[in-house]
Short mmCIF file of C-alpha atoms in Angstrom, two decimals:
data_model
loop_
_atom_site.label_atom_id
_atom_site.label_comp_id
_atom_site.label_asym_id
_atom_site.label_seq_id
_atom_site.Cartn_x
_atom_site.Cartn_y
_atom_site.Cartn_z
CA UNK A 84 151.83 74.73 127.19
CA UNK A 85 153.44 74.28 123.71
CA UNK A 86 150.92 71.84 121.83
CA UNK A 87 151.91 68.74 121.12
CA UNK A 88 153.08 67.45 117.40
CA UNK A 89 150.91 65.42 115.32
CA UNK A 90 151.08 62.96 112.28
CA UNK A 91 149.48 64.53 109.33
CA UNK A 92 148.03 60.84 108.45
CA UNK A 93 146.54 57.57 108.50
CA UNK A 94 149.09 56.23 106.44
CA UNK A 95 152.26 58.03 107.79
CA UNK A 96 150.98 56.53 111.29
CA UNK A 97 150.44 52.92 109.81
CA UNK A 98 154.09 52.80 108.10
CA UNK A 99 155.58 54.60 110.66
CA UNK A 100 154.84 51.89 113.48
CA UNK A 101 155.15 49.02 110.28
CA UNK A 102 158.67 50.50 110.05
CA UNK A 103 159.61 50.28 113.46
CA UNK A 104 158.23 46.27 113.56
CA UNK A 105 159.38 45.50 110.44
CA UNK A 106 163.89 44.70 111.35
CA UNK A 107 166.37 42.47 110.97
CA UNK A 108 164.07 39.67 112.76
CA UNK A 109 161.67 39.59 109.63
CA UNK A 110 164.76 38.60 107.21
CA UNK A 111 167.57 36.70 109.00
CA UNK A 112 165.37 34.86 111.36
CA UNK A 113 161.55 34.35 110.32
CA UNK A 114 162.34 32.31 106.73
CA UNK A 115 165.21 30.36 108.55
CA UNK A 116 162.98 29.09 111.42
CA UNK A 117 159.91 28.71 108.32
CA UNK A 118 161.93 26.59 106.59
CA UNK A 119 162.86 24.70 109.84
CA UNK A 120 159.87 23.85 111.43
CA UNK A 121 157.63 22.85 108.83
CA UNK A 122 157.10 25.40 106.28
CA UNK A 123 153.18 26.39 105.86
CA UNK A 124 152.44 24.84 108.91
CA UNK A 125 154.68 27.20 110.81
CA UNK A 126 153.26 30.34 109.09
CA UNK A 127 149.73 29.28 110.16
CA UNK A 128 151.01 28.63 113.75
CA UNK A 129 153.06 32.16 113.73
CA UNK A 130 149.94 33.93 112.16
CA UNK A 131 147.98 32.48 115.38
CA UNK A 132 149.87 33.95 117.67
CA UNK A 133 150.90 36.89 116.18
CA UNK A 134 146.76 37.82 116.72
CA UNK A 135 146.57 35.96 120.13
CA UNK A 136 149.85 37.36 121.45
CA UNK A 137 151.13 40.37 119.69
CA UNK A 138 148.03 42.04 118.59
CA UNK A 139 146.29 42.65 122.20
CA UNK A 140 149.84 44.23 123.24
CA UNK A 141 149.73 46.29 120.48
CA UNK A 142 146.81 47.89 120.86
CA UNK A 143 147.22 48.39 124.52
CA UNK A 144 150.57 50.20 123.78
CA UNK A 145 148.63 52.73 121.51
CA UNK A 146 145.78 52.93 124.05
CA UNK A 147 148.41 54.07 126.44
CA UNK A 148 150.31 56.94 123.74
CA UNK A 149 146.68 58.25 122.82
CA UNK A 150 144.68 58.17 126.03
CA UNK A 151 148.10 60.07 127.96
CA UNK A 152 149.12 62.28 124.63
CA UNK A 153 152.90 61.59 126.25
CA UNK A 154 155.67 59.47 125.50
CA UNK A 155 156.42 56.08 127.70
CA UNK A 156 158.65 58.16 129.96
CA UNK A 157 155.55 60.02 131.08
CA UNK A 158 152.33 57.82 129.96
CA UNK A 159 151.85 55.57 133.15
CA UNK A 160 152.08 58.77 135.68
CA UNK A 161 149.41 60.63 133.41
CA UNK A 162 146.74 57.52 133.82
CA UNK A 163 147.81 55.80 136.63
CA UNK A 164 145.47 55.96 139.92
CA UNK A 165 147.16 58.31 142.43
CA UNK A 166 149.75 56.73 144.76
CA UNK A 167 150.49 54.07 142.56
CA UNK A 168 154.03 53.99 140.99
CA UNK A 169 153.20 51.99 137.34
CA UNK A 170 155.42 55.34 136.36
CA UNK A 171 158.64 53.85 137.36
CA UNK A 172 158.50 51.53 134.44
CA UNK A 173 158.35 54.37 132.03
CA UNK A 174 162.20 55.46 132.41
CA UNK A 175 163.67 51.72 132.54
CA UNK A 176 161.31 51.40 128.64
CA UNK A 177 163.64 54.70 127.76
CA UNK A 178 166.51 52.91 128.42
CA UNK A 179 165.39 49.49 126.99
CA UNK A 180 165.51 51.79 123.32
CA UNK A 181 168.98 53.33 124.73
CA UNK A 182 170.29 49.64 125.02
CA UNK A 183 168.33 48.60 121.57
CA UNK A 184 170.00 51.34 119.76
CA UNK A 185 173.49 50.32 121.26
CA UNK A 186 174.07 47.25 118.76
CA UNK A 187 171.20 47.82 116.19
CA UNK A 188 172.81 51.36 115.16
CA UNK A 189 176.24 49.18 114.59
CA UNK A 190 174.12 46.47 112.13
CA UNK A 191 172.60 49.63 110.45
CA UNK A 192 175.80 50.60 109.83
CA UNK A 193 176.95 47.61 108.38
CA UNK A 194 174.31 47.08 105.97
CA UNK A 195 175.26 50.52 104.65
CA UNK A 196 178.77 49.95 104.08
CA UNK A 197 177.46 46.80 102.28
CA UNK A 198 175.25 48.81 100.43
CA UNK A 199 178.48 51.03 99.45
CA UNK A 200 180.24 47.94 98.59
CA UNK A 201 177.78 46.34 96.25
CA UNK A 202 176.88 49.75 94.44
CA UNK A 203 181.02 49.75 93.86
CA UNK A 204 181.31 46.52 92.79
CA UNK A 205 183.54 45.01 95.47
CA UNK A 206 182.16 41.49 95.60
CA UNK A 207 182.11 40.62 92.10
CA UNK A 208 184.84 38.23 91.37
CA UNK A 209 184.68 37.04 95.08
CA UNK A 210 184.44 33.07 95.92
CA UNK A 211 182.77 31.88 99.09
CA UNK A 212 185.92 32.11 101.25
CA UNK A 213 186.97 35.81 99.79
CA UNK A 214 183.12 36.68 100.86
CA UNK A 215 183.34 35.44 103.93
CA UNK A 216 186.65 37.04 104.28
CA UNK A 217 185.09 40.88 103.50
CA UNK A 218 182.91 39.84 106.08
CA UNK A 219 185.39 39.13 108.38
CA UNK A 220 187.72 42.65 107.53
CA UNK A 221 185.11 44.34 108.62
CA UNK A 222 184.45 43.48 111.77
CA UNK A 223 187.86 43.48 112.76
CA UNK A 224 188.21 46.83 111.92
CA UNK A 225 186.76 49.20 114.57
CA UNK A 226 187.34 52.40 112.34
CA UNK A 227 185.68 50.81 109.67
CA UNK A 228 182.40 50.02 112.08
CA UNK A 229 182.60 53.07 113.91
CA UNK A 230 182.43 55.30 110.57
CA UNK A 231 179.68 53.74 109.02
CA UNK A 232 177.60 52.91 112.44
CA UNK A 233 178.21 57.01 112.76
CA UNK A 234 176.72 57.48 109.42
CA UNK A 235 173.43 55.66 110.38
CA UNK A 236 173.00 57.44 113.72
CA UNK A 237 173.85 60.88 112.08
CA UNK A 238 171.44 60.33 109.52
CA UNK A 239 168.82 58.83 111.49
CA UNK A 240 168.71 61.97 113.66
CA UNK A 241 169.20 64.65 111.11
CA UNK A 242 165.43 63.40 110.04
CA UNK A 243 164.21 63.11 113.16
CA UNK A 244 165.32 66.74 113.92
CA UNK A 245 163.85 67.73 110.75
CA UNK A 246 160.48 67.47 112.85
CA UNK A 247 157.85 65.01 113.13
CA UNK A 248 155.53 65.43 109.80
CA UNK A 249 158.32 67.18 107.60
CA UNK A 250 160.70 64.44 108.47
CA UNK A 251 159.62 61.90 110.70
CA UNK A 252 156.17 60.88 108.77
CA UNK A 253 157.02 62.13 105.29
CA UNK A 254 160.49 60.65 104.82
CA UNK A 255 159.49 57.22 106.51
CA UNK A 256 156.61 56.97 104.17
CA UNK A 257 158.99 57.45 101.39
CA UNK A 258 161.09 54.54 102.58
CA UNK A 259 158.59 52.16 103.56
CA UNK A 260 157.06 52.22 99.99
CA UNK A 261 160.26 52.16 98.45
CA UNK A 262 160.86 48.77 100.83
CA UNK A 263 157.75 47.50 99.88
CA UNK A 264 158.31 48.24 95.75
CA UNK A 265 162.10 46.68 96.49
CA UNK A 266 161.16 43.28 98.22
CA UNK A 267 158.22 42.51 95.34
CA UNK A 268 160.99 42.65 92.54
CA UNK A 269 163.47 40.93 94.63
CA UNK A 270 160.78 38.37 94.98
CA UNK A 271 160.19 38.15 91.50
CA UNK A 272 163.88 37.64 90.19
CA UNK A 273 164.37 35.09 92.90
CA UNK A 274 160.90 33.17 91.98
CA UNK A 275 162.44 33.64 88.47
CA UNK A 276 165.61 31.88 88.82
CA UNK A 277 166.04 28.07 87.06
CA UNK A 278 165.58 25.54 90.27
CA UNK A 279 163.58 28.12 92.03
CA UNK A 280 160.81 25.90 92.75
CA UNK A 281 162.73 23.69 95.26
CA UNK A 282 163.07 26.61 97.49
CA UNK A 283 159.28 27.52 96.96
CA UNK A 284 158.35 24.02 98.52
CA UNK A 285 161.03 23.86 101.26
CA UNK A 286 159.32 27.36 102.51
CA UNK A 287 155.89 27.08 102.12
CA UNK A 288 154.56 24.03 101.43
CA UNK A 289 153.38 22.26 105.03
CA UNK A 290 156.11 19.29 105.54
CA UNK A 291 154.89 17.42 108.85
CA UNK A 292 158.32 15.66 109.18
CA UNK A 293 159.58 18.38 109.88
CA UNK A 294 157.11 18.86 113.18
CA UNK A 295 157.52 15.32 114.10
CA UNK A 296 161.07 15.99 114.14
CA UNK A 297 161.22 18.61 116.26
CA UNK A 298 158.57 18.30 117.94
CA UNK A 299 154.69 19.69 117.64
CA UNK A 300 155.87 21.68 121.12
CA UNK A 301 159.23 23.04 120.08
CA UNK A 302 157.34 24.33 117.04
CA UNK A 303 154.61 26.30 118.57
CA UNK A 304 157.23 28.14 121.37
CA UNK A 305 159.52 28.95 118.19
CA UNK A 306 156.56 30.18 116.58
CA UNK A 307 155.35 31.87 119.52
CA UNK A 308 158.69 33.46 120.25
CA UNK A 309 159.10 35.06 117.10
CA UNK A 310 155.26 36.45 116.79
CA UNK A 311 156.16 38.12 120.39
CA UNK A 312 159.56 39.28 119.34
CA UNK A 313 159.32 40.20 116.00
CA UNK A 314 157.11 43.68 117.03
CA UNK A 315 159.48 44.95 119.31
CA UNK A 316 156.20 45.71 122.02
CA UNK A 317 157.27 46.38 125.27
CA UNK A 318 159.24 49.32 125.64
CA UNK A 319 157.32 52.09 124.14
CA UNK A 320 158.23 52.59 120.81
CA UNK A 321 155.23 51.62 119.53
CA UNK A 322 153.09 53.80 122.09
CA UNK A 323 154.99 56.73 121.05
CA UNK A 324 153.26 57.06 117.63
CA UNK A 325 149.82 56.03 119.32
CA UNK A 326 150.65 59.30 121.17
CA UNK A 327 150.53 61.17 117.90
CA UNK A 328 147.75 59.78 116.18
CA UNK A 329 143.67 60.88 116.84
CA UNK A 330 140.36 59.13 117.93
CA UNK A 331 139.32 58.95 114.01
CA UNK A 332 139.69 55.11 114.02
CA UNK A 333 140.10 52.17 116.62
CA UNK A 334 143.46 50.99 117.57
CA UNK A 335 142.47 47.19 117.06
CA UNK A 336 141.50 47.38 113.05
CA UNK A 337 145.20 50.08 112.91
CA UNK A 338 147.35 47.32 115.02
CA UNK A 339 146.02 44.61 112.74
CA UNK A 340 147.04 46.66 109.36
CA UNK A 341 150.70 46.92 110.96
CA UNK A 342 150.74 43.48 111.85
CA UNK A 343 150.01 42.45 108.11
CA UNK A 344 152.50 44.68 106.61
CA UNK A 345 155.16 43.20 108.70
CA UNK A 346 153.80 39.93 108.01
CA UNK A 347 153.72 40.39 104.23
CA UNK A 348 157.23 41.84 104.36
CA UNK A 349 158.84 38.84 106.86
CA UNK A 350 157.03 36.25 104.26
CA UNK A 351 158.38 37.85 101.22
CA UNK A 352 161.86 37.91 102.72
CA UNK A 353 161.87 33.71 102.14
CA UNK A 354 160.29 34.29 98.75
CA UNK A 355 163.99 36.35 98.06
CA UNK A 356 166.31 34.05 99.97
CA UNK A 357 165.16 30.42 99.57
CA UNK A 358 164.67 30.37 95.51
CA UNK A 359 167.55 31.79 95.45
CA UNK A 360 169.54 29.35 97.92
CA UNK A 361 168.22 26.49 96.28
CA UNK A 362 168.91 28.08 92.85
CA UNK A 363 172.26 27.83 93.42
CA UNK A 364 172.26 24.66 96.06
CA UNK A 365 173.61 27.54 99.00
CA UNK A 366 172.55 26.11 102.45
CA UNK A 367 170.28 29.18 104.08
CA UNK A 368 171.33 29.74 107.43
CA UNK A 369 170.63 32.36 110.27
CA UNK A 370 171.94 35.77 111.56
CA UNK A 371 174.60 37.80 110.20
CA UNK A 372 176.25 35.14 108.18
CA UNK A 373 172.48 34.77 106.31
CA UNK A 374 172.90 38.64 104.92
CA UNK A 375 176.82 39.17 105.29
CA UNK A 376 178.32 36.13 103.12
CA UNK A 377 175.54 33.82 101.79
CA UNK A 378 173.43 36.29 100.29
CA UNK A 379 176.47 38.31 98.25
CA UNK A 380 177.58 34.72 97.47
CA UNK A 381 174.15 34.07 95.78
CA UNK A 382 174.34 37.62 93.97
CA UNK A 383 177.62 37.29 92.56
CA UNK A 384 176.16 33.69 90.84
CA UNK A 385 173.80 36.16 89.58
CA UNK A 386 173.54 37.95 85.93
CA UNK A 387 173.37 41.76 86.65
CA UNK A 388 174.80 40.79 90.33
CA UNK A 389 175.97 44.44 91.19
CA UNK A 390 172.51 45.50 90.76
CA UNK A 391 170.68 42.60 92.84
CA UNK A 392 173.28 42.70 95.53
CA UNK A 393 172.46 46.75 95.88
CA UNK A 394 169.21 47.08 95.38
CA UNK A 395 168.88 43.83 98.04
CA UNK A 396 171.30 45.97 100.65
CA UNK A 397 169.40 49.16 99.48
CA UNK A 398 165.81 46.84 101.19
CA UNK A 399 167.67 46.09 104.28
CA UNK A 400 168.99 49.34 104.51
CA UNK A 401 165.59 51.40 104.45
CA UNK A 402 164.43 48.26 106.72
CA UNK A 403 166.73 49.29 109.43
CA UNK A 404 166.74 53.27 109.00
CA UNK A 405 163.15 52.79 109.60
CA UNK A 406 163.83 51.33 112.80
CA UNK A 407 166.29 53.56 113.92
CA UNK A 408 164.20 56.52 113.06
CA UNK A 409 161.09 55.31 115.10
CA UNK A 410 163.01 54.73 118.17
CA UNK A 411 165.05 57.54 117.84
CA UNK A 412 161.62 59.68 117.78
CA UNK A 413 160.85 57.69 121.03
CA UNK A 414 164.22 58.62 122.77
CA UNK A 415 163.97 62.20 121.38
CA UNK A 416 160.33 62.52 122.32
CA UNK A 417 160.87 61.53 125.87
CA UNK A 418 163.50 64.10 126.65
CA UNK A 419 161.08 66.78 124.96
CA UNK A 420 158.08 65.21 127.14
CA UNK A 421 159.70 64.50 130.28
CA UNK A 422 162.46 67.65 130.62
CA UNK A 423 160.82 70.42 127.83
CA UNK A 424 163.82 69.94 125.74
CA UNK A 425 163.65 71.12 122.32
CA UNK A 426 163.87 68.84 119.20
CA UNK A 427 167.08 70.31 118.15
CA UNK A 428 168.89 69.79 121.22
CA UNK A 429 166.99 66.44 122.04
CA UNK A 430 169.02 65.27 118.75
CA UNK A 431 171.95 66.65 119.23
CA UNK A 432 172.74 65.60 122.71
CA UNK A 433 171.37 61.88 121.89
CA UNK A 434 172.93 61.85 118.58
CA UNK A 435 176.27 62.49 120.52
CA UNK A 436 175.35 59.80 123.13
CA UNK A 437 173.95 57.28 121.36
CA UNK A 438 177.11 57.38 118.45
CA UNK A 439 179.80 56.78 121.90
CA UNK A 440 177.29 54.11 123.53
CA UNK A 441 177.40 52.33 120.16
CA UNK A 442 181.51 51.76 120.50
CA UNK A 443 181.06 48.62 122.98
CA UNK A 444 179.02 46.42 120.47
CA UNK A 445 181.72 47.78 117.87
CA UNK A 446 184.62 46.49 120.06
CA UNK A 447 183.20 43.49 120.88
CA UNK A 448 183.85 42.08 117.61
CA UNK A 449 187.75 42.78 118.01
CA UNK A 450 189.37 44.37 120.55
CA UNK A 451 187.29 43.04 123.60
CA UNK A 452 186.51 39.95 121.32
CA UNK A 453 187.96 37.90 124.59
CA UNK A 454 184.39 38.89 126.25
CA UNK A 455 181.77 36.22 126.12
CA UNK A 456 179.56 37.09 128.40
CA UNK A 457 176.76 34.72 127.53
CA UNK A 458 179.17 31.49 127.07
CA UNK A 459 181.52 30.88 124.83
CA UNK A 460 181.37 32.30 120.82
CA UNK A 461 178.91 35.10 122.58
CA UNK A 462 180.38 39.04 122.73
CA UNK A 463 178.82 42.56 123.81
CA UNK A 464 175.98 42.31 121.01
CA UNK A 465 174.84 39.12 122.37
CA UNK A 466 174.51 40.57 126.02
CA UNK A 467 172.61 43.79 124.55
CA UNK A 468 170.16 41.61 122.37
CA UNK A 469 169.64 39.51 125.66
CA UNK A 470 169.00 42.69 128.11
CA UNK A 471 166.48 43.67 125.29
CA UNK A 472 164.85 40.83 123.71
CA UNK A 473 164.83 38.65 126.57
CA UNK A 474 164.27 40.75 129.04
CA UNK A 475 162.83 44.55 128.58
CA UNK A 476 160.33 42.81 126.07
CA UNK A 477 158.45 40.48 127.69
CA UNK A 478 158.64 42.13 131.19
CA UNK A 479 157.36 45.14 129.19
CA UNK A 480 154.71 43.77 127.59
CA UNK A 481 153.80 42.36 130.68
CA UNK A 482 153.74 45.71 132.40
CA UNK A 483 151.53 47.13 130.06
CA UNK A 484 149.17 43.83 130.34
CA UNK A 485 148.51 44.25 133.94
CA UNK A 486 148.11 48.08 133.82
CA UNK A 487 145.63 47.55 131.06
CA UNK A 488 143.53 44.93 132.33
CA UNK A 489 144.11 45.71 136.82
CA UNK A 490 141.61 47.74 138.96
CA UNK A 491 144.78 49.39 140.58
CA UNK A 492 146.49 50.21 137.06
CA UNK A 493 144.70 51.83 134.34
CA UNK A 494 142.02 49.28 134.17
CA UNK A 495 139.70 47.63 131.58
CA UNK A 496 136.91 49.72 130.95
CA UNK A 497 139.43 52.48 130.21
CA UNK A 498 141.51 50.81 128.10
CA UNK A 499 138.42 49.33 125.33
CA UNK A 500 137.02 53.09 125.37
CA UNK A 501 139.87 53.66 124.37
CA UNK A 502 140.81 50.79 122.12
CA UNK A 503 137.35 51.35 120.58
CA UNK A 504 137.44 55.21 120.46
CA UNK A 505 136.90 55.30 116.48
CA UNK A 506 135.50 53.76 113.22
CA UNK A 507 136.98 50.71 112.28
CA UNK A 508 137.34 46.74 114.46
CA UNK A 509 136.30 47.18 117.97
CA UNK A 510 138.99 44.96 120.97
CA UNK A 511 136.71 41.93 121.17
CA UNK A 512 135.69 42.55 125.13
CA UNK A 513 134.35 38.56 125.82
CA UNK A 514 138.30 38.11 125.77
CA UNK A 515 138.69 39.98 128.98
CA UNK A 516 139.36 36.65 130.97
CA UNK A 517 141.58 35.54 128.74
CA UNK A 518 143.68 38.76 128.44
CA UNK A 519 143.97 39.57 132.36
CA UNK A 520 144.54 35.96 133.27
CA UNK A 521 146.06 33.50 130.48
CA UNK A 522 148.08 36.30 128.16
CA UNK A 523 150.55 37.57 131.31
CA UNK A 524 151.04 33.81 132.13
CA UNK A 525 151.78 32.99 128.07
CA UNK A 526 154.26 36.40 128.11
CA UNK A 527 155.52 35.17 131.93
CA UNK A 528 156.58 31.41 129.90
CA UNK A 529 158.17 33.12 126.92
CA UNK A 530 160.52 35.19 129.56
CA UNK A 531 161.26 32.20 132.02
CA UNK A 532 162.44 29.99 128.21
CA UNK A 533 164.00 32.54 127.09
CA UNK A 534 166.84 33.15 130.28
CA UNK A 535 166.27 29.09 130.45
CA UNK A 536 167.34 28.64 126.86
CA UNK A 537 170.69 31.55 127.73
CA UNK A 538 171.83 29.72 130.60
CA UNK A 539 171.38 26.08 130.02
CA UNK A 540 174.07 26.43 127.29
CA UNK A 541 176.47 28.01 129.63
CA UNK A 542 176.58 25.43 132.90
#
């Protein structure tokens, strides 16, 4: 049997999995719903959970790539008790990154042709409606989509065939510290700007208003919601690089590093955007129309606004390459795993796949813009984010919770020795009760709000 790949290090295995977390979520949703619900007191809340909720997950989805050496496809068959079929789930995870891939490859794309456009200058001179216009061009145009989604995916995959530690690990290092290097001196400028300071306190100083407002228990579901969401666990693609990685250190004290990186890099995202809304009294909103029109409004107020603009694109950019890359690896891994596929063809085949299954997000925007799925306003991305975030996540996670902690899954004592396997933080086992019994029943809640939350706005 050909052995199986390895990272070369600690670090490529930390920013690899950072890189996967760390999305779109961390930048047009986290400051948005900061600066909605209360500011500091929301962070605090979000940090909670993101060690009661996504941390435990975490580390069982790397206790499952290690312990099996095999990607999600094949994981669950190699530890499950015989007779059991936990091994089902594996395949529907594979297709949970299939269906991911399907509108996050077309946003990749975007944010490269916006990249493009800064670096050429094509904003400057624009007002708000002109912005919001370019905006608007472009996702009418399916050619224009299609190229530059194709540019992503082709890209993506050229590094993932390049191998796992030549391209994989070495080029996704290079990225994530370039990210990291980018977001401190966009930081900086914005924290810079004159009227800055109004945007410092709207984010992070604790306004309790603001959670009397909405309400103390509409404040700790948004803040559990995005602490569950914002790690993508569920559908393998973190196991996958726990699959790669050795028994040198414990998964608990390795989850917890990647949990602070994307923590420091969502947080620093509202140290960028809200100085520099407030700078220049722009309203901060959500979603596309957060990076797509207010942001290169804000940069064009700028001096040196060709510069910010790019180098700002350039961040998001390497922020979503990195996420394409890691679940690319997942998808490619799984037909190596699973059918003995070589990397070269693994790539080439999905590369091909993934570039046509990418065309119905594309044409939802335009031609099959009279699709609303969800409700009214709603289109093809809206039904793939649902399948995925709303579904495949917390079902997912849930999965792995119960074959984790259940005598007729993998069970407990096999998961800590293998949590623990290690230097470094041991899984804290007096939590045992409240990870077979309270956690599925938190994850259960978040699922049940979220199709509650779909369909109440359509009847």
């Amino acid at each position: 049997m050909k052995e199986r790949e390895s990272l070369a290090s600690r670090l490529g295995f930390i920013l690899l999995s950072a890189g996967c977390a760390i999305g779109l979520g961390n930048v047009w949703r986290f400051p948005y719903i900061t600066g909605k619900y209360g500011g500091a007191l929301f962070v605090l809340v979000y940090l909670f959970f993101l060690v009661a909720l996504g941390l435990p997950i975490m580390v069982m989805e790397f206790s499952v790539g290690r312990a099996s050496r095999q990607n999600v496809g094949k994981a669950f068959k190699t530890l499950e008790p015989k007779g059991t079929k936990w091994h089902a789930y594996g395949h529907i995870a594979i297709a949970g990154n299939y269906v991911l891939m399907m509108f996050y490859a077309t946003i990749s794309g975007w944010l490269l042709y916006y990249c493009f456009a800064s670096l050429t200058g094509q904003f400057q001179g624009l007002d708000t409606a002109a912005v919001g216009a370019f905006f608007g061009s472009l996702t009418a145009s399916p050619g224009t989509q299609f190229l530059w989604m194709a540019i992503a995916v082709v890209l993506s995959f050229v590094i993932v065939g390049i191998g796992l530690e030549k391209g994989v690990e070495k080029i996704t290092k290079v990225m994530m510290i370039l990210l990291i290097l980018l977001i401190v001196v966009l930081a900086v400028n914005s924290l810079l700007l004159p009227g800055s300071g109004e945007g410092i306190k709207f984010y992070l100083l604790p306004d309790f208003s603001k959670v009397t407002e909405s309400g103390f228990g509409e404040v700790v579901f948004a803040a559990m919601g995005q602490a569950f969401f914002t790690l993508s666990l569920g559908i393998g693609s973190m196991e996958i690089f726990g699959s790669y990685i050795d028994k040198k250190y414990s998964l608990t004290g390795e989850a917890g590093r990647i949990i602070l990186l994307d923590t420091f890099v969502a947080i620093m995202s509202g140290l960028i955007i809200f100085p520099a809304c407030f700078a220049y009294d722009v309203n901060p909103g959500a979603g596309p129309e957060l990076l797509f029109i207010t942001m290169p409004n804000i940069f064009n107020n700028m001096a040196g606004s060709r510069i910010w603009s790019t180098l700002f694109f350039v961040f998001m950019s390497f922020a979503a390459l990195s996420t394409l890359i890691a679940v690319f690896e997942n998808i490619v891994s799984y037909w190596i795993d699973t059918h003995g596929w070589g990397r070269k063809k693994a790539c080439v085949v999905n590369c091909i796949a993934l570039v046509i299954l990418s065309i119905p997000c594309i044409l939802g925007f335009n031609l099959w813009s009279g699709f609303q799925p969800l409700g009214a306003g709603t289109g093809v991305l809206d039904l793939e984010d649902f399948i995925v975030s709303s579904t495949l996540l917390p079902l997912g996670s849930l999965i792995f919770l119960l074959f984790c902690c259940s005598k007729k899954g993998w069970g407990w004592d096999n998961f800590l020795a293998e949590a623990d396997a290690g230097n470094g933080l041991k899984f804290p086992r007096k939590m045992k009760f409240y990870i077979k019994w309270i956690l599925p029943v938190v994850v259960l809640v978040i699922f049940v709000k979220g199709y509650y939350d779909i369909f109440s706005k359509m009847f």
